[in-house]
Coordinates of C-alpha atoms in Angstrom, one line a residue:
X526 CA -156.9 -239.8 -116.7
X527 CA -156.0 -240.9 -112.8
X528 CA -155.5 -244.0 -111.6
X529 CA -158.5 -244.9 -109.9
X530 CA -160.3 -244.8 -113.0
X531 CA -158.0 -246.7 -114.8
X532 CA -158.5 -249.5 -111.7
X533 CA -161.7 -249.5 -112.3
X534 CA -162.3 -249.5 -116.3
X535 CA -159.7 -252.5 -116.0
X536 CA -161.9 -254.4 -113.1
X537 CA -164.2 -256.4 -115.6
X538 CA -161.8 -257.2 -117.6
X539 CA -159.5 -258.4 -115.0
X540 CA -162.0 -260.8 -113.0
X541 CA -163.0 -263.0 -115.9
X542 CA -160.5 -263.4 -117.1
X543 CA -158.2 -264.4 -114.4
X544 CA -161.1 -266.5 -112.4
X545 CA -161.4 -268.7 -116.3
X546 CA -157.4 -269.5 -115.6
X547 CA -157.7 -270.5 -112.5
X548 CA -160.8 -272.8 -113.9
X549 CA -159.0 -274.4 -116.5
X550 CA -155.3 -274.6 -114.3
X551 CA -157.1 -275.7 -111.0
X552 CA -160.8 -277.0 -111.4
X553 CA -163.5 -276.1 -108.8
X554 CA -160.6 -276.2 -106.2
X555 CA -159.0 -273.0 -108.1
X556 CA -162.3 -271.1 -109.0
X557 CA -163.0 -271.2 -105.3
X558 CA -159.9 -269.8 -104.0
X559 CA -160.0 -267.3 -106.7
X560 CA -163.1 -266.0 -105.3
X561 CA -161.8 -265.4 -102.1
X562 CA -158.5 -264.1 -102.7
X563 CA -159.1 -261.8 -105.9
X564 CA -161.2 -258.5 -103.7
X565 CA -158.7 -258.5 -101.6
X566 CA -156.5 -256.6 -103.4
X567 CA -159.0 -254.2 -105.3
X568 CA -159.9 -253.4 -101.4
X569 CA -157.2 -252.5 -100.0
X570 CA -156.8 -250.2 -103.1
X571 CA -159.8 -248.7 -103.1
X572 CA -158.8 -248.0 -98.8
X573 CA -156.1 -246.4 -100.2
X574 CA -157.1 -244.2 -103.0
X575 CA -159.9 -243.0 -100.2
X576 CA -156.9 -242.3 -97.9
X577 CA -155.5 -239.9 -99.9
X578 CA -158.1 -238.5 -101.3
X579 CA -158.7 -237.2 -98.2
X580 CA -155.9 -236.4 -97.1
X581 CA -155.4 -233.8 -100.1
X582 CA -158.2 -232.6 -99.2
X583 CA -157.4 -231.8 -95.2
X584 CA -153.9 -229.9 -96.8
X585 CA -156.0 -227.8 -98.6
X586 CA -156.7 -224.6 -96.9
X587 CA -160.3 -223.7 -97.3
X588 CA -159.9 -219.4 -98.0
X589 CA -156.4 -219.3 -100.0
X590 CA -156.7 -223.2 -101.8
X591 CA -152.8 -222.9 -100.5
X592 CA -151.5 -226.3 -99.1
X593 CA -151.9 -226.5 -95.4
X594 CA -148.5 -226.2 -93.1
X595 CA -148.7 -230.0 -92.7
X596 CA -149.7 -230.5 -95.9
X597 CA -146.9 -228.1 -96.8
X598 CA -143.8 -229.5 -94.8
X599 CA -144.8 -233.4 -96.3
X600 CA -144.2 -232.0 -99.7
X601 CA -141.4 -230.1 -99.0
X602 CA -139.4 -232.2 -97.1
X603 CA -140.0 -235.4 -100.4
X604 CA -138.8 -232.5 -102.6
X605 CA -135.7 -232.3 -100.1
X606 CA -134.5 -236.1 -100.1
X607 CA -132.2 -236.0 -102.8
X608 CA -130.4 -232.8 -102.6
X609 CA -127.4 -233.9 -101.8
X610 CA -127.6 -236.2 -104.1
X611 CA -127.9 -234.3 -107.2
X612 CA -126.4 -231.2 -105.1
X613 CA -129.2 -229.1 -105.6
X614 CA -130.5 -226.4 -102.8
X615 CA -133.3 -224.8 -102.4
X616 CA -135.0 -221.7 -99.9
X617 CA -138.1 -220.9 -98.0
X618 CA -139.3 -218.2 -98.0
X619 CA -141.4 -216.8 -94.5
X620 CA -144.0 -214.7 -95.1
X621 CA -146.5 -211.9 -92.9
X622 CA -148.6 -209.1 -93.9
X623 CA -147.4 -206.5 -91.3
X624 CA -150.1 -205.3 -89.3
X625 CA -152.9 -207.1 -90.2
X626 CA -154.8 -207.1 -87.1
X627 CA -155.1 -203.8 -87.5
X628 CA -156.6 -203.8 -90.9
X629 CA -159.2 -206.4 -89.1
X630 CA -160.0 -204.2 -87.1
X631 CA -160.2 -201.1 -89.2
X632 CA -161.5 -202.6 -92.5
X633 CA -163.6 -205.9 -90.9
X634 CA -163.4 -209.9 -91.6
X635 CA -164.6 -209.8 -95.2
X636 CA -162.0 -207.4 -95.8
X637 CA -160.0 -209.1 -94.8
X638 CA -160.3 -212.5 -95.8
X639 CA -160.7 -210.8 -99.5
X640 CA -156.4 -209.4 -98.7
X641 CA -155.4 -213.0 -98.2
X642 CA -157.1 -214.3 -101.5
X643 CA -155.2 -211.5 -103.5
X644 CA -152.1 -212.0 -101.2
X645 CA -152.6 -215.9 -102.1
X646 CA -153.3 -216.0 -105.4
X647 CA -150.7 -212.9 -106.8
X648 CA -148.2 -215.4 -104.7
X649 CA -149.1 -218.4 -106.6
X650 CA -148.8 -215.7 -109.8
X651 CA -144.9 -215.0 -108.8
X652 CA -143.9 -219.1 -108.8
X653 CA -143.5 -221.6 -110.8
X654 CA -144.6 -224.8 -111.2
X655 CA -142.9 -227.0 -109.2
X656 CA -142.4 -224.0 -106.4
X657 CA -145.2 -225.4 -102.6
X658 CA -146.8 -222.0 -100.9
X659 CA -149.4 -222.8 -98.1
X660 CA -150.9 -220.5 -95.9
X661 CA -149.4 -221.0 -92.7
X662 CA -150.7 -218.6 -90.5
X663 CA -153.5 -215.9 -89.9
X664 CA -151.5 -213.3 -92.0
X665 CA -148.3 -215.6 -93.1
X666 CA -147.4 -217.6 -96.1
X667 CA -144.2 -220.1 -96.5
X668 CA -143.5 -220.5 -99.9
X669 CA -140.4 -223.5 -100.4
X670 CA -139.0 -223.1 -103.9
X671 CA -138.5 -226.7 -106.1
X672 CA -134.7 -227.3 -106.3
X673 CA -132.4 -226.1 -107.7
X674 CA -128.8 -226.1 -109.1
X675 CA -127.3 -222.7 -108.0
X676 CA -129.5 -220.2 -105.5
X677 CA -127.3 -217.9 -103.8
X678 CA -128.2 -215.2 -100.9
X679 CA -128.9 -212.1 -103.7
X680 CA -131.2 -214.6 -105.9
X681 CA -133.0 -214.8 -102.6
X682 CA -133.3 -211.6 -101.9
X683 CA -134.7 -210.7 -105.8
X684 CA -137.2 -213.0 -105.4
X685 CA -138.5 -212.0 -101.7
X686 CA -138.4 -208.3 -103.4
X687 CA -140.3 -209.8 -106.3
X688 CA -143.3 -211.5 -103.6
X689 CA -142.9 -207.7 -101.8
X690 CA -143.3 -206.0 -104.7
X691 CA -146.9 -208.4 -106.2
X692 CA -148.1 -208.3 -102.7
X693 CA -147.6 -204.6 -101.9
X694 CA -149.0 -203.3 -105.0
X695 CA -153.1 -201.5 -104.0
X696 CA -156.1 -203.7 -103.4
X697 CA -159.7 -202.9 -104.3
X698 CA -162.0 -203.5 -102.3
X699 CA -165.5 -202.5 -103.4
X700 CA -165.1 -198.2 -104.1
X701 CA -161.7 -198.1 -102.3
X702 CA -158.1 -199.2 -102.5
X703 CA -156.2 -201.1 -99.0
X704 CA -152.2 -200.7 -99.5
X705 CA -150.7 -203.6 -97.2
X706 CA -146.9 -204.9 -96.5
X707 CA -145.2 -207.5 -95.9
X708 CA -142.1 -208.9 -93.4
X709 CA -140.0 -212.1 -95.0
X710 CA -137.0 -213.7 -93.7
X711 CA -135.7 -216.7 -96.3
X712 CA -133.3 -219.5 -95.3
X713 CA -130.7 -221.6 -98.1
X714 CA -130.5 -225.7 -97.5
X715 CA -127.3 -224.6 -97.9
X716 CA -127.1 -222.7 -93.9
X717 CA -127.8 -225.5 -92.6
X718 CA -125.9 -228.1 -91.5
X719 CA -128.4 -230.8 -91.4
X720 CA -131.3 -229.4 -94.2
X721 CA -134.8 -230.6 -93.1
X722 CA -138.3 -229.4 -94.3
X723 CA -138.8 -228.7 -90.2
X724 CA -135.7 -226.8 -89.8
X725 CA -135.9 -224.0 -92.4
X726 CA -139.5 -223.6 -92.1
X727 CA -138.7 -222.8 -88.2
X728 CA -135.3 -220.6 -90.0
X729 CA -137.2 -219.1 -91.6
X730 CA -139.9 -218.2 -89.7
X731 CA -137.2 -216.5 -87.5
X732 CA -135.8 -214.5 -89.9
X733 CA -139.0 -213.3 -90.8
X734 CA -139.6 -212.5 -87.2
X735 CA -136.0 -210.7 -87.5
X736 CA -137.2 -208.9 -90.3
X737 CA -140.2 -207.1 -88.1
X738 CA -137.9 -206.0 -85.6
X739 CA -136.8 -203.3 -87.7
X740 CA -140.1 -202.5 -89.2
X741 CA -142.3 -202.8 -91.8
X742 CA -141.6 -204.1 -95.3
X743 CA -137.9 -205.5 -94.4
X744 CA -136.1 -208.2 -95.9
X745 CA -134.1 -210.8 -93.7
X746 CA -132.0 -214.1 -94.8
X747 CA -131.7 -216.2 -92.1
X748 CA -127.6 -216.7 -90.4
X749 CA -126.5 -218.9 -88.1
X750 CA -125.7 -216.1 -85.3
X751 CA -130.1 -215.5 -85.2
X752 CA -130.5 -218.2 -83.0
X753 CA -128.0 -216.9 -80.5
X754 CA -130.6 -213.3 -81.1
X755 CA -133.6 -215.0 -80.1
X756 CA -132.7 -217.2 -77.1
X757 CA -131.3 -213.6 -76.1
X758 CA -134.7 -211.6 -76.7
X759 CA -136.7 -214.5 -75.0
X760 CA -134.3 -214.2 -71.9
X761 CA -134.9 -210.2 -72.1
X762 CA -139.0 -211.2 -72.5
X763 CA -138.8 -213.1 -69.8
X764 CA -137.1 -210.0 -67.5
X765 CA -139.9 -208.5 -68.4
X766 CA -142.9 -209.8 -67.1
X767 CA -140.7 -209.4 -63.7
X768 CA -139.6 -205.2 -64.6
X769 CA -142.4 -203.7 -62.8
X770 CA -142.3 -206.2 -59.5
X771 CA -138.7 -205.3 -59.7
X772 CA -139.4 -201.1 -59.7
X773 CA -137.4 -201.0 -62.5
X774 CA -139.1 -198.3 -64.6
X775 CA -139.5 -194.8 -65.0
X776 CA -141.1 -191.9 -66.9
X777 CA -139.1 -190.6 -69.2
X778 CA -140.4 -187.0 -70.7
X779 CA -140.1 -185.3 -73.9
X780 CA -140.4 -181.7 -74.3
X781 CA -143.1 -179.9 -76.6
X782 CA -142.2 -176.4 -77.7
X783 CA -145.0 -173.3 -79.0
X784 CA -144.0 -173.1 -82.7
X785 CA -144.4 -169.1 -81.3
X786 CA -143.1 -168.4 -78.4
X787 CA -140.4 -170.8 -78.3
X788 CA -142.1 -171.6 -74.1
X789 CA -141.9 -174.9 -73.3
X790 CA -145.7 -176.0 -73.8
X791 CA -145.9 -179.7 -72.0
X792 CA -143.4 -182.7 -71.5
X793 CA -144.4 -186.2 -72.7
X794 CA -144.3 -188.9 -70.8
X795 CA -142.7 -192.4 -71.5
X796 CA -141.8 -195.4 -70.5
X797 CA -138.4 -196.8 -70.2
X798 CA -136.9 -200.4 -69.1
X799 CA -133.7 -199.2 -67.0
X800 CA -132.1 -203.0 -67.1
X801 CA -129.1 -203.4 -64.6
X802 CA -126.8 -204.7 -66.9
X803 CA -128.0 -203.4 -70.9
X804 CA -128.8 -199.7 -69.6
X805 CA -131.9 -197.8 -71.0
X806 CA -133.9 -200.1 -73.2
X807 CA -137.0 -198.7 -75.0
X808 CA -141.1 -199.7 -75.0
X809 CA -140.8 -202.0 -78.1
X810 CA -138.4 -204.4 -75.7
X811 CA -141.0 -204.8 -72.9
X812 CA -144.8 -203.2 -73.7
X813 CA -145.9 -206.7 -75.7
X814 CA -144.7 -208.5 -72.5
X815 CA -146.6 -206.3 -70.3
X816 CA -149.5 -206.6 -73.0
X817 CA -149.1 -210.6 -72.9
X818 CA -149.4 -210.9 -68.8
X819 CA -152.3 -208.6 -67.8
X820 CA -150.2 -206.0 -66.6
X821 CA -151.1 -202.4 -69.0
X822 CA -153.3 -201.3 -66.1
X823 CA -150.4 -201.5 -63.4
X824 CA -147.7 -199.6 -65.9
X825 CA -150.2 -196.7 -66.8
X826 CA -150.8 -196.3 -62.9
X827 CA -146.9 -196.0 -62.4
X828 CA -146.8 -193.5 -65.5
X829 CA -149.4 -191.3 -63.7
X830 CA -148.5 -191.0 -60.6
X831 CA -144.1 -190.5 -61.9
X832 CA -145.5 -188.1 -64.3
X833 CA -147.7 -186.1 -61.9
X834 CA -145.0 -186.3 -59.3
X835 CA -142.5 -185.0 -61.7
X836 CA -145.5 -182.0 -62.8
X837 CA -145.4 -181.3 -58.8
X838 CA -141.8 -181.3 -58.4
X839 CA -141.0 -179.4 -61.6
X840 CA -144.1 -176.2 -60.1
X841 CA -142.0 -176.6 -56.9
X842 CA -138.5 -175.8 -58.8
X843 CA -140.0 -172.2 -60.0
X844 CA -139.8 -174.1 -63.6
X845 CA -144.0 -173.2 -65.8
X846 CA -144.7 -176.1 -67.0
X847 CA -148.7 -176.1 -68.1
X848 CA -148.7 -179.6 -68.5
X849 CA -148.1 -183.3 -68.7
X850 CA -149.3 -186.0 -71.3
X851 CA -149.9 -190.1 -70.4
X852 CA -151.0 -192.4 -72.7
X853 CA -153.6 -195.0 -72.0
X854 CA -153.9 -197.7 -74.4
X855 CA -157.1 -198.9 -75.2
X856 CA -157.5 -201.7 -72.1
X857 CA -156.6 -199.3 -70.3
X858 CA -159.4 -196.8 -71.5
X859 CA -162.3 -199.4 -71.2
X860 CA -161.5 -199.8 -67.1
X861 CA -164.2 -198.5 -65.1
X862 CA -161.7 -197.4 -62.5
X863 CA -159.8 -195.2 -64.3
X864 CA -161.8 -191.9 -63.3
X865 CA -161.2 -192.9 -59.8
X866 CA -157.9 -193.5 -60.0
X867 CA -156.8 -190.9 -62.0
X868 CA -158.8 -188.6 -59.4
X869 CA -157.3 -189.8 -56.5
X870 CA -153.5 -189.4 -58.3
X871 CA -154.9 -185.9 -58.9
X872 CA -155.8 -185.5 -55.3
X873 CA -152.9 -186.6 -53.6
X874 CA -150.2 -184.4 -55.7
X875 CA -153.0 -181.3 -55.2
X876 CA -153.0 -180.3 -58.8
X877 CA -155.5 -178.9 -60.9
X878 CA -156.9 -181.9 -63.1
X879 CA -155.8 -179.5 -66.3
X880 CA -152.1 -180.4 -65.7
X881 CA -152.4 -183.6 -67.3
X882 CA -153.2 -184.4 -70.6
X883 CA -154.9 -187.9 -72.1
X884 CA -153.0 -189.3 -74.3
X885 CA -155.5 -191.8 -76.9
X886 CA -153.9 -193.3 -79.7
X887 CA -156.5 -192.8 -83.3
X888 CA -156.9 -196.4 -84.2
X889 CA -158.7 -196.3 -80.6
X890 CA -161.0 -194.1 -82.3
X891 CA -161.1 -195.7 -85.2
X892 CA -164.9 -196.6 -87.1
X893 CA -167.5 -197.5 -83.3
X894 CA -165.0 -196.1 -80.6
X895 CA -166.3 -198.6 -77.6
X896 CA -169.0 -196.8 -75.5
X897 CA -166.9 -197.6 -72.2
X898 CA -163.5 -195.5 -73.7
X899 CA -166.5 -192.9 -74.7
X900 CA -167.6 -193.0 -71.6
X901 CA -164.4 -192.8 -69.6
X902 CA -162.2 -189.8 -71.8
X903 CA -165.5 -187.9 -71.2
X904 CA -165.7 -188.0 -67.4
X905 CA -161.8 -187.8 -67.6
X906 CA -163.0 -184.3 -70.1
X907 CA -165.1 -183.3 -67.7
X908 CA -162.7 -183.2 -64.5
X909 CA -160.3 -180.6 -66.4
X910 CA -157.7 -183.3 -68.0
X911 CA -157.4 -182.2 -72.3
X912 CA -157.8 -185.3 -74.5
X913 CA -155.0 -185.8 -77.3
X914 CA -155.5 -187.7 -80.5
X915 CA -152.4 -189.7 -80.6
X916 CA -150.7 -191.0 -84.3
X917 CA -152.7 -188.7 -86.1
X918 CA -153.4 -189.9 -90.0
X919 CA -152.6 -194.0 -89.2
X920 CA -156.1 -195.6 -87.5
X921 CA -158.4 -194.2 -90.1
X922 CA -160.3 -192.6 -88.5
X923 CA -163.7 -190.7 -89.9
X924 CA -164.1 -187.1 -88.5
X925 CA -167.6 -188.4 -87.3
X926 CA -164.9 -190.7 -84.3
X927 CA -163.3 -187.9 -83.6
X928 CA -166.2 -185.5 -82.4
X929 CA -167.9 -188.2 -80.9
X930 CA -164.7 -187.9 -77.9
X931 CA -163.7 -184.2 -76.3
X932 CA -160.7 -184.3 -78.5
X933 CA -158.6 -180.8 -78.0
X934 CA -155.3 -180.9 -79.6
X935 CA -154.3 -183.3 -82.6
X936 CA -150.8 -184.4 -83.2
X937 CA -149.8 -185.6 -85.9
X938 CA -148.1 -188.5 -86.9
X939 CA -144.1 -187.9 -88.0
X940 CA -145.0 -189.8 -90.9
X941 CA -146.1 -186.9 -92.5
X942 CA -143.5 -184.9 -91.0
X943 CA -140.8 -186.2 -92.7
X944 CA -138.9 -184.5 -95.0
X945 CA -141.7 -181.7 -94.5
X946 CA -138.9 -179.1 -95.4
X947 CA -138.3 -180.7 -98.8
X948 CA -141.1 -182.1 -99.6
X949 CA -144.4 -180.6 -101.5
X950 CA -146.4 -183.2 -101.0
X951 CA -145.8 -183.6 -97.4
X952 CA -146.8 -179.4 -97.5
X953 CA -150.0 -180.0 -98.5
X954 CA -150.1 -182.7 -96.2
X955 CA -149.9 -180.9 -93.4
X956 CA -151.3 -177.5 -94.5
X957 CA -155.2 -179.8 -94.9
X958 CA -154.5 -180.9 -91.1
X959 CA -153.8 -177.8 -89.3
X960 CA -157.1 -176.5 -91.5
X961 CA -158.9 -179.3 -90.6
X962 CA -157.8 -179.0 -87.3
X963 CA -158.7 -175.1 -86.9
X964 CA -161.9 -176.1 -88.3
X965 CA -163.1 -178.1 -85.9
X966 CA -161.2 -176.3 -83.4
X967 CA -158.3 -178.5 -82.3
X968 CA -155.1 -177.2 -81.7
X969 CA -152.3 -179.6 -83.4
X970 CA -148.7 -180.8 -82.8
X971 CA -146.8 -182.3 -85.2
X972 CA -144.3 -185.4 -83.7
X973 CA -140.9 -186.5 -84.7
X974 CA -139.6 -183.6 -85.7
X975 CA -135.8 -184.4 -86.7
X976 CA -134.2 -180.5 -87.4
X977 CA -134.6 -176.6 -87.4
X978 CA -135.9 -176.4 -91.0
X979 CA -139.4 -178.9 -90.4
X980 CA -139.9 -176.8 -86.9
X981 CA -139.5 -173.3 -89.4
X982 CA -141.8 -175.3 -91.8
X983 CA -144.6 -176.1 -89.7
X984 CA -144.0 -173.0 -87.7
X985 CA -145.2 -171.3 -91.3
X986 CA -148.3 -173.9 -92.0
X987 CA -149.7 -172.5 -88.9
X988 CA -148.9 -175.7 -85.8
X989 CA -149.2 -174.8 -82.7
X990 CA -147.1 -177.3 -81.4
X991 CA -143.9 -179.6 -81.8
X992 CA -142.4 -182.3 -79.8
X993 CA -138.9 -184.1 -81.3
X994 CA -135.3 -184.8 -81.1
X995 CA -135.0 -181.8 -83.3
X996 CA -135.6 -180.1 -79.9
X997 CA -134.9 -182.8 -77.1
X998 CA -134.5 -186.2 -76.8
X999 CA -136.6 -187.9 -74.2
X1000 CA -134.9 -187.8 -71.0
X1001 CA -134.8 -189.0 -67.3
X1002 CA -136.9 -186.3 -64.7
X1003 CA -133.4 -184.8 -63.4
X1004 CA -131.9 -183.8 -66.8
X1005 CA -135.7 -182.0 -67.7
X1006 CA -134.8 -179.2 -65.1
X1007 CA -131.5 -178.7 -66.7
X1008 CA -132.4 -178.7 -69.7
X1009 CA -135.4 -176.1 -68.7
X1010 CA -133.2 -174.0 -67.6
X1011 CA -130.5 -174.1 -70.9
X1012 CA -133.7 -173.7 -73.5
X1013 CA -135.1 -170.3 -71.3
X1014 CA -132.4 -169.3 -71.4
X1015 CA -132.0 -169.7 -75.5
X1016 CA -135.2 -168.4 -76.1
X1017 CA -134.8 -165.3 -73.5
X1018 CA -137.9 -164.6 -71.4
X1019 CA -141.2 -164.6 -72.2
X1020 CA -142.9 -160.9 -73.2
X1021 CA -146.0 -160.0 -71.5
X1022 CA -148.8 -158.5 -72.8
X1023 CA -147.7 -155.0 -73.5
X1024 CA -144.2 -155.4 -72.7
X1025 CA -141.6 -154.6 -76.0
X1026 CA -138.7 -156.1 -75.7
X1027 CA -135.1 -154.6 -74.2

């Protein structure tokens, strides 16, 4: 029985008894005073109960039934109030579903919300009665353990692994199952000088961000040096916003070769930040910042210009490089001026359009591609540029959506290539992709080839082009000339039809 219900049942008995006692003791004066003062405590109690009930409603997330961040922090602080006195410890976990925005884009809002409900239920089932859990964002959750006598780093890793195992089980949705992964960061109260709910939540979030930086489905524990790393990263992000103005972005090039002849069939242009103090930095250090600051269009123009300049220079140096591939983000493929800008650069360098390949991420065409994307890709293809579908196998694009675009070649994602020389399942998957591509009249290129054994297996399975560290790492333009010369000497001169090797 609730406190409010008990109070309401007791009120009819208390009021007459108190009133009668006041009349016997003080007569009519006591009765009048009692009539004025007696209702006040009950009015105040009712108001307090109503406020408590309203606050409880405001502290519950409508979708998952979990605590809101405000309610989670308040209750966590209450549990931590006696940590120093009784010598117990606690831990806070920050959990985030990886690539949730892509999941929502590919499967829709309804499926995304169903995934969140499943994850919330699985986390609740993995916890004890006194533990706290909240929905901390669109795809984020926070967990605070009920204080216990002993909890160390090893215990934290075991608990985080338990959460991951629960979340990463297949989620049944209608006729299919969805697989998700999650990144987890955690902080022990013993790791902070002055542990508080706010400090522990922030520390766990910091550790979770560190986990995400190393890839999907990772776990990180908070350490004191993470704060310094975050400050350094924020400085890098601030500098990244000004890289284009400072002319510090350069196109590096990674070769693509034929599995039949070994000849270079093209290069892919990859952006690199030539930092004056920290050296060469990968796109992960600056692409997100450029996206957030609306500079992706400028980056695309820069990469296009430097790539076509490289093709012209290779021609002038006497090297045969059929084409260069340039990546274009979804927002750039929606630009109404894209076709004109590409044509202008081709005219400037006096190159034919077939020397340029446009690389489109599979995730851009998954589902129903944007009409402007279709229009631009078709127009660029009509100019003579070839269209590559990048990261094939990761974006859940249907065959019908692929066929809406004039794709010439699919680039098989590296996740299908890893260990293909030893893994029969990988071999069957590549064989199926190559067969499908052949039936659709498409060429294939395998990304992420790491060694000669993978190269040989891909050639045996019928993949026509390969690219990866096993061929060559990305390199600045001036190194491509030396590499091509050495590569040509290694494979020997190309045979012409009708010729015999000597």
